[in-house]
mmCIF file of C-alpha atoms in Angstrom:
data_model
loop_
_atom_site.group_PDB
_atom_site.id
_atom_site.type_symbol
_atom_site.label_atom_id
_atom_site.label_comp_id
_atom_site.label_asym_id
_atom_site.label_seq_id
_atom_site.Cartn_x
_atom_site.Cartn_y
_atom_site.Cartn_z
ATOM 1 C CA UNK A 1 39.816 150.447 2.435
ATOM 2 C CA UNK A 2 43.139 152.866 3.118
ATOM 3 C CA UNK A 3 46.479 150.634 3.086
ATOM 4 C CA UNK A 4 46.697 151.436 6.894
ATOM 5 C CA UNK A 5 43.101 150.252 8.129
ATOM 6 C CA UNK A 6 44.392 147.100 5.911
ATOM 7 C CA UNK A 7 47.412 146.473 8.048
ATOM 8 C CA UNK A 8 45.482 147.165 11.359
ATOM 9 C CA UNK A 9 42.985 144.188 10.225
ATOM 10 C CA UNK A 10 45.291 141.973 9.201
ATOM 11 C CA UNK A 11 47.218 142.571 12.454
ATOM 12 C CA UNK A 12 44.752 141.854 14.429
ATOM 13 C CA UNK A 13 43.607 138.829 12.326
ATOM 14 C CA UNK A 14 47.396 137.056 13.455
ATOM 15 C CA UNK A 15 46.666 138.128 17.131
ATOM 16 C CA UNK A 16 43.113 136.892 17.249
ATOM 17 C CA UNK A 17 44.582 133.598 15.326
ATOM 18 C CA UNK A 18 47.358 133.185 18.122
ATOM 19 C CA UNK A 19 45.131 133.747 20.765
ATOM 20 C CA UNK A 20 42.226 131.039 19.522
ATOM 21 C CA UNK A 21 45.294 128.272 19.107
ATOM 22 C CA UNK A 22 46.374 128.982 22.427
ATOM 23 C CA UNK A 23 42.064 128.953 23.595
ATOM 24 C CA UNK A 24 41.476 125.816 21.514
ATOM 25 C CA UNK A 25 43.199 123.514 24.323
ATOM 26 C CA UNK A 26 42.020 125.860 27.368
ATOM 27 C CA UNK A 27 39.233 123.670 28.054
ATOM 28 C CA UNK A 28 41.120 119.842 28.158
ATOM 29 C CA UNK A 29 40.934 118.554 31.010
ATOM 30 C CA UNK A 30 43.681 117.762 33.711
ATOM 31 C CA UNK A 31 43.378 114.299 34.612
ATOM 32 C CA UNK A 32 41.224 112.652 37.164
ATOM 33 C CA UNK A 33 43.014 113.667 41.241
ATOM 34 C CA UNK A 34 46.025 114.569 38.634
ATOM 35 C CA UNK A 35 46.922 111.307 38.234
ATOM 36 C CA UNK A 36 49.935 111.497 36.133
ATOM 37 C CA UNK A 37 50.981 109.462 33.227
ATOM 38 C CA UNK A 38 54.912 109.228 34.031
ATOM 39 C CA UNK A 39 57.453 110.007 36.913
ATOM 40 C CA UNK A 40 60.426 111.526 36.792
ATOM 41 C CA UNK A 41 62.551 111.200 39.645
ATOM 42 C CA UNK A 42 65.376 114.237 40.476
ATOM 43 C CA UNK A 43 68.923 111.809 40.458
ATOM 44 C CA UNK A 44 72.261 112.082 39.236
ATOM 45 C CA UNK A 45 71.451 111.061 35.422
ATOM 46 C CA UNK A 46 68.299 113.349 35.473
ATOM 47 C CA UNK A 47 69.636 116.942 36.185
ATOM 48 C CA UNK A 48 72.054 119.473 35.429
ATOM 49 C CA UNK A 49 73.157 122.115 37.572
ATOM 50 C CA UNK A 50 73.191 125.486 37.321
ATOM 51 C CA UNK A 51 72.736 125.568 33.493
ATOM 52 C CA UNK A 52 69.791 125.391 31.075
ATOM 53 C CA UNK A 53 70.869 124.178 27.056
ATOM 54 C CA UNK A 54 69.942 122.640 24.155
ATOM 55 C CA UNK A 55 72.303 120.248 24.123
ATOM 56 C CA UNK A 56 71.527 118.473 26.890
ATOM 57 C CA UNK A 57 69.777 114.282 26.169
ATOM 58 C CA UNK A 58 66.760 114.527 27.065
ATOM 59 C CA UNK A 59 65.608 112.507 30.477
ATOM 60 C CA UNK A 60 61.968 111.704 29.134
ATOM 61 C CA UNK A 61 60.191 112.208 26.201
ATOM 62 C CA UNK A 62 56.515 112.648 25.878
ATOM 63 C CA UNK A 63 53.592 113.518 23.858
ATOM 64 C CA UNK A 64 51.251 116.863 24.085
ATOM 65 C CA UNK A 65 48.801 116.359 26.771
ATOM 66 C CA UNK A 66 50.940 114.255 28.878
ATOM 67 C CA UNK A 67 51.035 114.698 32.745
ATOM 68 C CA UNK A 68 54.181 114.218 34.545
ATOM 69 C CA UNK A 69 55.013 113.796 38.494
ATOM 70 C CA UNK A 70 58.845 115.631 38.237
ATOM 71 C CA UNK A 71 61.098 115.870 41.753
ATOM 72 C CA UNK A 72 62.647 118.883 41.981
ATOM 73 C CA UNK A 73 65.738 119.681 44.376
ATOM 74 C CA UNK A 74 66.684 122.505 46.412
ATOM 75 C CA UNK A 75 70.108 123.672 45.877
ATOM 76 C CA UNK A 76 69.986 125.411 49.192
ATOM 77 C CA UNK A 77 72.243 122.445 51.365
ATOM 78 C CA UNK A 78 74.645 121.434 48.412
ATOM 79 C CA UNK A 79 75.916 125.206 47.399
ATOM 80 C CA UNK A 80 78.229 124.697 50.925
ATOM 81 C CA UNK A 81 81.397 123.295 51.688
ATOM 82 C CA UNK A 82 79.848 120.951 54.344
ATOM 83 C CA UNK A 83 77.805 118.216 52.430
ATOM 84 C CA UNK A 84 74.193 118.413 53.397
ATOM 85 C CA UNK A 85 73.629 115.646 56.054
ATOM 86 C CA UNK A 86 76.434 117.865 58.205
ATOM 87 C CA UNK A 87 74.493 121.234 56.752
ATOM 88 C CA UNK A 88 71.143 120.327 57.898
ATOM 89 C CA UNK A 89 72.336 118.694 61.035
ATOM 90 C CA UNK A 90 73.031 121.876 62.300
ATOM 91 C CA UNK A 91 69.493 122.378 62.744
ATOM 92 C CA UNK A 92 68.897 118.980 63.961
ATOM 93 C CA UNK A 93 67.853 117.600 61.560
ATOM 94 C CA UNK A 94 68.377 114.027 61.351
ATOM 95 C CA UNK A 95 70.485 112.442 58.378
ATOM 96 C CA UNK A 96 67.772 109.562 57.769
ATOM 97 C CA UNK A 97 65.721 112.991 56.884
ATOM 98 C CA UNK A 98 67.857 114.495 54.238
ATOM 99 C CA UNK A 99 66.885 113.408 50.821
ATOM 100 C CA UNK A 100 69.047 111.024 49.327
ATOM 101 C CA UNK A 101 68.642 112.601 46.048
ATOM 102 C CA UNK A 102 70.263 115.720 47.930
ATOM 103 C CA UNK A 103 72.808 113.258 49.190
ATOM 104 C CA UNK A 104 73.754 111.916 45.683
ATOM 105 C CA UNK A 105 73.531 115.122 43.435
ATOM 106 C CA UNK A 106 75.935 116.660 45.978
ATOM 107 C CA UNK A 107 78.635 114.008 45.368
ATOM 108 C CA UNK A 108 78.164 112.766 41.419
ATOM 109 C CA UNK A 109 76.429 115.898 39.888
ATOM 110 C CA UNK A 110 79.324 118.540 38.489
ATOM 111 C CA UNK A 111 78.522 122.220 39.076
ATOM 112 C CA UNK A 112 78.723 124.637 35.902
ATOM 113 C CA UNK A 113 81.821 126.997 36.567
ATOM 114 C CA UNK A 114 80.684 130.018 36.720
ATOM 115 C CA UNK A 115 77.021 129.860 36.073
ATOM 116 C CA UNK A 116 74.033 129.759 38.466
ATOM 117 C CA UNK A 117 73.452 128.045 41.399
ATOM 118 C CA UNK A 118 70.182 126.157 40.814
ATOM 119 C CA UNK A 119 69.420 121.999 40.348
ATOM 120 C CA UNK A 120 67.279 121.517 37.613
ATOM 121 C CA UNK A 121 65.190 118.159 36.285
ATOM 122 C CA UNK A 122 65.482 117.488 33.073
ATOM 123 C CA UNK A 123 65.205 117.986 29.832
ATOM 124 C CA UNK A 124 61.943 116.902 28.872
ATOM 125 C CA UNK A 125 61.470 116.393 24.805
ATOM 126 C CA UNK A 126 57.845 116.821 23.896
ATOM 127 C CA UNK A 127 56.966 115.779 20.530
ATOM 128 C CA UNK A 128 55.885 117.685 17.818
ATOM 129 C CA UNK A 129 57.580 120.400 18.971
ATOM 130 C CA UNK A 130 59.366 122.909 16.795
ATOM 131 C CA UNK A 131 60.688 126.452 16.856
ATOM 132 C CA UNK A 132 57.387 129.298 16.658
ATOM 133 C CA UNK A 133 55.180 126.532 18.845
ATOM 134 C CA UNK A 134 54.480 127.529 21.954
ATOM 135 C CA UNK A 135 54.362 125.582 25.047
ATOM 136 C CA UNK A 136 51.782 125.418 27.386
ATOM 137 C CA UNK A 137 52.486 124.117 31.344
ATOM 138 C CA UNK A 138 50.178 123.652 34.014
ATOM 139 C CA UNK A 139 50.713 123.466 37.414
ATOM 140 C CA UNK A 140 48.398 120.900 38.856
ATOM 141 C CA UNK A 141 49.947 119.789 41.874
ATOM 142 C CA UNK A 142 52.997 120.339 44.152
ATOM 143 C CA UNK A 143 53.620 118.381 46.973
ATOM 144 C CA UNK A 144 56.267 119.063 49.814
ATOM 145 C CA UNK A 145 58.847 116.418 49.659
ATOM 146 C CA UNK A 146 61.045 117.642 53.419
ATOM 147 C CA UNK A 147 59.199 119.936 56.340
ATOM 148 C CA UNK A 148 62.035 122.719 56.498
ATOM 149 C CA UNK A 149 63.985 124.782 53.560
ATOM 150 C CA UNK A 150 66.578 127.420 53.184
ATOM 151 C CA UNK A 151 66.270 131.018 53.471
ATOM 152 C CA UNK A 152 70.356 132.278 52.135
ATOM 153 C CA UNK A 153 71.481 135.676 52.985
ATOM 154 C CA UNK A 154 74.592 137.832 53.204
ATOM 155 C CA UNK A 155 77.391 139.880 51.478
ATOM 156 C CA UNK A 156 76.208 141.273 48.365
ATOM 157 C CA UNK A 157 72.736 139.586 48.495
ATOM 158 C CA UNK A 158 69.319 140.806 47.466
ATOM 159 C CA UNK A 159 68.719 145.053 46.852
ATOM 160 C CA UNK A 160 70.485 145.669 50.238
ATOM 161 C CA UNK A 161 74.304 144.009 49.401
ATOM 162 C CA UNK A 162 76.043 145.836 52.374
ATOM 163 C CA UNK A 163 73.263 145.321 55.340
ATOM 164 C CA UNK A 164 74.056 141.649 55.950
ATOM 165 C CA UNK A 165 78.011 141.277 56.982
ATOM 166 C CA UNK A 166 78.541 137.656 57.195
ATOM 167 C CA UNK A 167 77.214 134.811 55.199
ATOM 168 C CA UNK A 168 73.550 133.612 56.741
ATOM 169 C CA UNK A 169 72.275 130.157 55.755
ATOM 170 C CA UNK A 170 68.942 129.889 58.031
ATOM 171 C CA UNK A 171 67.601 126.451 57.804
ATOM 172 C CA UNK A 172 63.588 127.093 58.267
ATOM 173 C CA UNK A 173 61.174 124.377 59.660
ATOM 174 C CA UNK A 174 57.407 124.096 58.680
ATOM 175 C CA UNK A 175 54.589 122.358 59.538
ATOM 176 C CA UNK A 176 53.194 120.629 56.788
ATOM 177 C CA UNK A 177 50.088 120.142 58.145
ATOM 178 C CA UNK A 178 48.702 123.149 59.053
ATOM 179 C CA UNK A 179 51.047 124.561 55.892
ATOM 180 C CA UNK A 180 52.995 127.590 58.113
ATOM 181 C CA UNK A 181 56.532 128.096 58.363
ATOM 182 C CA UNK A 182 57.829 129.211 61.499
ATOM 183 C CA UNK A 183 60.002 132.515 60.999
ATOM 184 C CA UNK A 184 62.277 134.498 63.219
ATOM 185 C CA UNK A 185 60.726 136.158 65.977
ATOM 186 C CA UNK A 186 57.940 133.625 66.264
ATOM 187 C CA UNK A 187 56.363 134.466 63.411
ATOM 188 C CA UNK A 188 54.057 131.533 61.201
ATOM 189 C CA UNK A 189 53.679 132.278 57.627
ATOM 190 C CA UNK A 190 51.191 130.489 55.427
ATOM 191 C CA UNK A 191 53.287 128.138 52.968
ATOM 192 C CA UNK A 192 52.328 128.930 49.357
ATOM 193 C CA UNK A 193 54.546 126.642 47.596
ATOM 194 C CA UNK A 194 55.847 127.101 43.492
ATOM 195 C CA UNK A 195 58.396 126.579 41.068
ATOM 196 C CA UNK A 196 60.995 129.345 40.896
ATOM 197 C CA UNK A 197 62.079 127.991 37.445
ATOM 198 C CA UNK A 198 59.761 126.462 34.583
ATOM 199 C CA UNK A 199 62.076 126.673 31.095
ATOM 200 C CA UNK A 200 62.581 125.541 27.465
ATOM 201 C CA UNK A 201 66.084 125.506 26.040
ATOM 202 C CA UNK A 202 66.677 129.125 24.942
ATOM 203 C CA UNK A 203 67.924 129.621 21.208
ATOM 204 C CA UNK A 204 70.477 127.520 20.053
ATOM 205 C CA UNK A 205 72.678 130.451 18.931
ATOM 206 C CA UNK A 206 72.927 130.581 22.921
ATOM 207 C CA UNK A 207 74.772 127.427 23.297
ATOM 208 C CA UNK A 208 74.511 127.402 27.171
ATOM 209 C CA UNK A 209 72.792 129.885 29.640
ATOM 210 C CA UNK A 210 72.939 130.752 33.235
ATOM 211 C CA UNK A 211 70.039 129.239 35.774
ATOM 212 C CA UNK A 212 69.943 132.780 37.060
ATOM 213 C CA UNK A 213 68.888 135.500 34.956
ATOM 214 C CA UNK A 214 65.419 134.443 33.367
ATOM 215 C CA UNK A 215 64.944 135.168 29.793
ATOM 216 C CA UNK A 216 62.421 134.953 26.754
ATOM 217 C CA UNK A 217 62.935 130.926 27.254
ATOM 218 C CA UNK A 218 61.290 131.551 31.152
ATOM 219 C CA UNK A 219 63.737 129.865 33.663
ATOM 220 C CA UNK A 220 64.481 132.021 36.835
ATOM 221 C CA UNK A 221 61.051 133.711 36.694
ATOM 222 C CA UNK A 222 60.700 133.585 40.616
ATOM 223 C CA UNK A 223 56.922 134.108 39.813
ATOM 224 C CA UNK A 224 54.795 133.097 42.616
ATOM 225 C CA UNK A 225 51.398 133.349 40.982
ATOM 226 C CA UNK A 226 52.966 130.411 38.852
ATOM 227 C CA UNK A 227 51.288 128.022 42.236
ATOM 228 C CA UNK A 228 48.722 125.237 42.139
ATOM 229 C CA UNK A 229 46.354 125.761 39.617
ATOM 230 C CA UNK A 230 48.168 128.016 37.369
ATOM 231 C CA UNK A 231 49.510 127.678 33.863
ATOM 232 C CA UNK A 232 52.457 128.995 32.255
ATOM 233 C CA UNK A 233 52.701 129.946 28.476
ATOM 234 C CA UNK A 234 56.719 129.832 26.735
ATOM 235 C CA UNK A 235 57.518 130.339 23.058
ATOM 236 C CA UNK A 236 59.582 127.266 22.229
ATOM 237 C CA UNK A 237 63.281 128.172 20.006
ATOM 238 C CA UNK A 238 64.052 124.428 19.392
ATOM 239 C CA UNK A 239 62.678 120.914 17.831
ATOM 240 C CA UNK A 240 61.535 119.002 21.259
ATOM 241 C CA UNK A 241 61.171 122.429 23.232
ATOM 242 C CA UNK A 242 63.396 120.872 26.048
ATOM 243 C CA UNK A 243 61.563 121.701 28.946
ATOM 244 C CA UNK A 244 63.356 122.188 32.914
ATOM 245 C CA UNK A 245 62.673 122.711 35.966
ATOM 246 C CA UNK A 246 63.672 123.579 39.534
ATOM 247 C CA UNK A 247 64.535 126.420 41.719
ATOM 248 C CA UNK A 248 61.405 124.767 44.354
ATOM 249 C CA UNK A 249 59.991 127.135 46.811
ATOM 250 C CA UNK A 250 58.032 126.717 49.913
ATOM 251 C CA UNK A 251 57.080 130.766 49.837
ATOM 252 C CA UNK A 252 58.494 134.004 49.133
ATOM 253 C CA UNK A 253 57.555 137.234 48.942
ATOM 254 C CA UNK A 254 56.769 139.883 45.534
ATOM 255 C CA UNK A 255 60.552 140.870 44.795
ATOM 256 C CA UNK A 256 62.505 138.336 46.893
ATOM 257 C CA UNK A 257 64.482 141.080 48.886
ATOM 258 C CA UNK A 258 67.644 139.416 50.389
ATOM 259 C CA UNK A 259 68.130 137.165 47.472
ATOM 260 C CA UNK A 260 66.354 133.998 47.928
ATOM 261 C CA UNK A 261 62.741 132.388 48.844
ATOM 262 C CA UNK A 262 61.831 129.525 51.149
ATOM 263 C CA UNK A 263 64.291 126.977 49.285
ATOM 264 C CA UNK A 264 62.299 123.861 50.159
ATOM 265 C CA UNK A 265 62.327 120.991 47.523
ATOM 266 C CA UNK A 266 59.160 119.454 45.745
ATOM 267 C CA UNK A 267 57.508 117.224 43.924
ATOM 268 C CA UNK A 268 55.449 118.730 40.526
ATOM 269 C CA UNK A 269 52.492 117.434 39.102
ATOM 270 C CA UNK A 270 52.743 118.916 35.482
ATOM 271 C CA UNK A 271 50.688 118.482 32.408
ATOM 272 C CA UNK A 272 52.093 119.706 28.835
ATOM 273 C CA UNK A 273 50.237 121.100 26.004
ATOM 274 C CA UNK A 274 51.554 121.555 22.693
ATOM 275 C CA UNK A 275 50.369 125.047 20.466
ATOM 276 C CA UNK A 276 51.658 124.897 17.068
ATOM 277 C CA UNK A 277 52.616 127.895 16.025
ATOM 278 C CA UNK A 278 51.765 130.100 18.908
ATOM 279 C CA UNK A 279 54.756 131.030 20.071
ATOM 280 C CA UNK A 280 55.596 133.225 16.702
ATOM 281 C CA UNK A 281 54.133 136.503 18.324
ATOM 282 C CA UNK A 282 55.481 135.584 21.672
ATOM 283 C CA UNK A 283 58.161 138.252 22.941
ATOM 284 C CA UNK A 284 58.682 136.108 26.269
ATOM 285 C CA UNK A 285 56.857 134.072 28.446
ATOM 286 C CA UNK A 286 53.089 134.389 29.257
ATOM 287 C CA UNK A 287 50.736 133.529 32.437
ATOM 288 C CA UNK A 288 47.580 133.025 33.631
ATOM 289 C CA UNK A 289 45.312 131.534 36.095
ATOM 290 C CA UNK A 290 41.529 130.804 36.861
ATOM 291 C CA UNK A 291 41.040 134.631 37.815
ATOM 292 C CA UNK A 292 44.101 136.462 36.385
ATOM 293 C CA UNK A 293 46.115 137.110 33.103
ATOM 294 C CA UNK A 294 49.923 138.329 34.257
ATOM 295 C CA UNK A 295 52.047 140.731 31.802
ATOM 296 C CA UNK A 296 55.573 140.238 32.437
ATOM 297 C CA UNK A 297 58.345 142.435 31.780
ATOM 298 C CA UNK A 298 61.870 141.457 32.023
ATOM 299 C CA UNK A 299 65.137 143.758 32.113
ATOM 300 C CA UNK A 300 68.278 144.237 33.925
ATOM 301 C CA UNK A 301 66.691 147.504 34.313
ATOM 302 C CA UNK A 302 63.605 147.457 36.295
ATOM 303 C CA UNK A 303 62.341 150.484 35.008
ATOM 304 C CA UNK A 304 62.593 148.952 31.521
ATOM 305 C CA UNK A 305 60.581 146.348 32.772
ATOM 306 C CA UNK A 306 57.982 148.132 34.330
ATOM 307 C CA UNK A 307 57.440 149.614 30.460
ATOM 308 C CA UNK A 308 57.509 146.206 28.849
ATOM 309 C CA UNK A 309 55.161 144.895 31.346
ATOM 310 C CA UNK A 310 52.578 148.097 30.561
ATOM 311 C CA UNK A 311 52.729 147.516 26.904
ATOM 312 C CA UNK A 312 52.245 143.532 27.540
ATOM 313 C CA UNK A 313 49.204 144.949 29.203
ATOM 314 C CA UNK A 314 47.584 147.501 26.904
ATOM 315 C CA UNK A 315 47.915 145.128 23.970
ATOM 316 C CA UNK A 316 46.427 142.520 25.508
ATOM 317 C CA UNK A 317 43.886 144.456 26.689
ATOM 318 C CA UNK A 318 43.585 145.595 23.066
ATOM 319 C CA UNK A 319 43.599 142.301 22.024
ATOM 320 C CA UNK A 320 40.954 141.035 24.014
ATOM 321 C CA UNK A 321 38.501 143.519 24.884
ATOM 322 C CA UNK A 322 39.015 145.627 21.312
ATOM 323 C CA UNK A 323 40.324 148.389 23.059
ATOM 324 C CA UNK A 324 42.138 151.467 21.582
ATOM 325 C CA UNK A 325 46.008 151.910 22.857
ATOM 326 C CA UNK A 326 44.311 155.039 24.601
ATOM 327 C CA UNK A 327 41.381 152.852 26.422
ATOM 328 C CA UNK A 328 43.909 150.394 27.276
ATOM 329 C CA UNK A 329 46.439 152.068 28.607
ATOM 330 C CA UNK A 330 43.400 154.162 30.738
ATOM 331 C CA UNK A 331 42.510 150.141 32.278
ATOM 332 C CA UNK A 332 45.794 149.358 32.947
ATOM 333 C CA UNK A 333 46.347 152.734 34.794
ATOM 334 C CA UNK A 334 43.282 152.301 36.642
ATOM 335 C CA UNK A 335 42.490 148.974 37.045
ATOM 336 C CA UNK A 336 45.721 146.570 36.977
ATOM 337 C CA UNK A 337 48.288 146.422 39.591
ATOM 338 C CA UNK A 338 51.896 146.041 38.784
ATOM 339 C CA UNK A 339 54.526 144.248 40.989
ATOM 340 C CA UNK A 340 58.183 143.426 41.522
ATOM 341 C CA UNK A 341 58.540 139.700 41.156
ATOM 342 C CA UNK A 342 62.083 139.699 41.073
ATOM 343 C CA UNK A 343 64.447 142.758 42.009
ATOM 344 C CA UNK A 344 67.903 140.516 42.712
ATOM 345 C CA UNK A 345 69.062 138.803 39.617
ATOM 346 C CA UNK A 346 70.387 140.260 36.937
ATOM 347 C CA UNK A 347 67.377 139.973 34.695
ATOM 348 C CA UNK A 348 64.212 141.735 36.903
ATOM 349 C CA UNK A 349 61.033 140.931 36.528
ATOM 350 C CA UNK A 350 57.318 142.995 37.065
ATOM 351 C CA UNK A 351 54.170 141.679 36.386
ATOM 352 C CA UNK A 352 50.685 143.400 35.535
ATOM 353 C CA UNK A 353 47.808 141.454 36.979
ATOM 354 C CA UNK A 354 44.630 141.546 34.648
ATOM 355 C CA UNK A 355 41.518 140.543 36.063
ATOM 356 C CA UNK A 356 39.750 138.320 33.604
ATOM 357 C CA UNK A 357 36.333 139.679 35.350
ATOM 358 C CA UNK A 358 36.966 142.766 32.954
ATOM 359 C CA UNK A 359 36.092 140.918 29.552
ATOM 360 C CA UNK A 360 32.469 139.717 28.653
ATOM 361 C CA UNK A 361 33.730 136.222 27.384
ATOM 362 C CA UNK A 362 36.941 134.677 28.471
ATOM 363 C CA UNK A 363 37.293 130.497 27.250
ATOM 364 C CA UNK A 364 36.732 127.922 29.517
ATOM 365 C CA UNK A 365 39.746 127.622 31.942
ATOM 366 C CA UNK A 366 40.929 123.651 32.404
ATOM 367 C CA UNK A 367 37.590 121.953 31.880
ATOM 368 C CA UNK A 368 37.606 120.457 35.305
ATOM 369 C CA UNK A 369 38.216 123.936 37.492
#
C-alpha cells in the first residue's frame, strides 16, 4: 500500500468516525408534544446584551439530552431613546401588551459599549462538555410570544447604506392565527419564525465577542432554515460549551437586505445533545434538517464564502456518497443551490443546500419525525 493511499484511508477513517458519533444520537427521540424538562425565562439576571463570552455564570446547567423552553427577546424596542411602552405605543399598541421582560431588560440590563445590538438568554452549561465535543441543538418548537415585531432601516443599513435617508423603525403587526404578517402596501407574508442567533462561547483566547458578526462558535448566523424541526451542529472551544441565544425572528428573507428581519420575540423549545469529540474536524458550524444538509461559508468577503461553502459541499459529498473531489464538485455544480443568508454584517454568510434524497442511506432523522 503507497504512503499516500495510506493517508487517504486513514483520512477518511477520522471523517467516517466523526460522522457515525454525530449519527449515533440522530435517532433519540425529542420528547413526547416537546414537553420540556426546564424553563428558562429571558429577565434581567438571565441575559447579556450585545455580547457572547466565556466568562459569563452560567443561568442553567443541564445534562446531554435535556430539553429546554428558553424566552428570547427582541432588541428591536429597547435599541431607542424612547423606552419601549412609548416605542410601541406609537403603533398603538397598548402598554399592558409590551412584554415586561422588554420593560425590565430596558431599565436594569447594561448594554456592551461598542458591541452588537442583540439580547441574548443565557449561558447554558451542559455537562460533559469539553473543548473538540461538538454540540448538537434542535429546534423543536418556537412559539410567538407578541403579534407584531420590528423591521429597522436607515442610514448605512443593509447592502444599500445611502437609499434610506432617515432612520426607519416600522413596527409590523401579524396575525398569529392565520401566521401572516401584514407588510407595506397591503401585502400578507407567511410568518416562518427562527432564531437569528444559536451560539457557544467562542475560544477563550477571545475574551469577549460581538453579537454581530457570526463566527466558528455560530451566533449571528441569520439562518432561516435553522426553523421548527431543524438541528444545528457547533464545535464547542470550552468546558460547559456555554450555549446562547437570541436575535428572534418572525421571518426574513435569504440575505436580509436592509439590515434586519421581522424582529419579533419568542419562546424556544430546545433539546441538547452532547458529541464527544466531534467537533475536532469541525471548521464552523454545521446544519441540517429532515430533507436537507446546509454547507455554510462565512467571510467578510462574500466571495470567500461562496468558496468555503463549495468546499463544505464537495467534501461532504465526498464524505458521504464516496465521491471523488471531481464527482463532487460536478453534484454540487449541478445539483445544490447556493444562497446569501446574510450579506449585512460584517461576517457574510452562504449556504449550499444538499438534498439528502441524493445518498442511498442517510440515519434515521429524530426518531419521532
Amino acid at each position: 500500500m503507497s504512503k499516500q493511499t495510506s493517508k487517504w484511508l486513514m483520512r477518511w477513517c477520522a471523517v467516517v468516525g466523526v460522522f457515525a458519533l454525530v449519527s449515533s444520537a440522530a435517532a433519540q427521540p425529542a420528547p413526547a408534544g416537546n414537553k420540556p424538562d426546564v424553563t428558562l425565562g429571558s429577565t434581567p439576571d438571565t441575559v447579556v446584551w450585545g455580547y457572547i463570552s466565556a466568562r459569563v455564570p452560567p443561568v442553567l446547567r443541564i445534562k446531554s439530552g435535556t430539553t429546554v423552553r428558553i424566552d428570547t427577546m427582541s432588541h428591536q424596542g429597547l435599541v431607542t431613546r424612547d423606552d419601549p411602552v412609548t416605542f410601541f405605543g406609537r403603533a398603538g399598541i397598548k402598554p399592558e401588551e409590551v412584554l415586561q421582560d422588554a420593560k425590565d431588560i430596558y431599565a436594569k440590563v447594561p448594554r456592551g459599549k461598542g458591541l452588537g445590538v442583540h439580547v441574548l438568554t443565557g449561558p447554558i452549561y451542559v455537562e460533559g462538555a469539553v473543548p473538540g465535543d461538538a454540540l448538537e441543538v434542535r429546534v423543536l418548537d418556537l412559539e410567538f410570544r407578541v403579534p407584531y415585531g420590528v423591521n429597522n432601516t436607515g442610514p448605512g443599513s443593509g447592502v444599500l447604506p445611502d437609499l434610506v435617508a432617515t432612520p426607519t423603525p416600522r413596527i409590523i403587526k401579524s396575525d398569529l392565527q392565520r401566521k401572516i404578517a401584514f407588510l407595506p402596501g397591503g401585502i400578507e407574508l407567511p410568518l416562518s419564525p427562527f432564531l437569528g442567533i444559536m451560539a457557544v462561547a467562542p475560544p477563550p483566547d477571545l475574551i469577549i465577542v460581538s453579537s454581530g458578526p457570526p463566527g466558528k462558535w455560530a451566533g449571528n448566523l441569520d439562518l432561516k432554515t435553522l426553523t421548527v424541526g431543524s438541528t444545528l451542529y457547533i464545535p464547542v472551544f470550552n468546558d460547559g460549551a456555554l450555549f446562547y441565544t437570541g436575535d428572534p425572528h418572525g421571518v426574513q428573507g435569504d440575505g436580509e437586505v436592509d439590515g434586519g428581519a421581522l424582529e419579533q420575540s419568542l419562546t424556544a423549545t430546545l433539546q441538547f445533545i452532547l458529541h464527544k469529540g466531534a467537533g475536532k474536524s469541525m471548521r464552523g458550524p454545521r446544519a441540517e434538517d429532515a430533507s436537507n444538509y446546509y454547507a455554510l461559508g462565512l467571510d467578510v468577503d462574500l466571495n470567500m464564502a461562496m468558496k468555503i461553502a463549495v468546499r463544505e459541499t464537495v467534501e461532504l459529498l465526498q464524505e458521504k456518497a464516496g465521491l471523488t473531489a471531481a464527482e463532487a464538485y460536478s453534484v454540487a455544480s449541478l445539483g445544490v443551490d447556493f444562497r446569501v443568508a446574510e450579506a449585512v454584517d460584517s461576517v457574510q454568510i452562504i449556504y449550499g443546500t444538499i438534498p439528502k434524497k441524493f445518498f442511498k442511506q442517510n440515519p434515521t432523522y429524530w426518531s419521532n419525525r
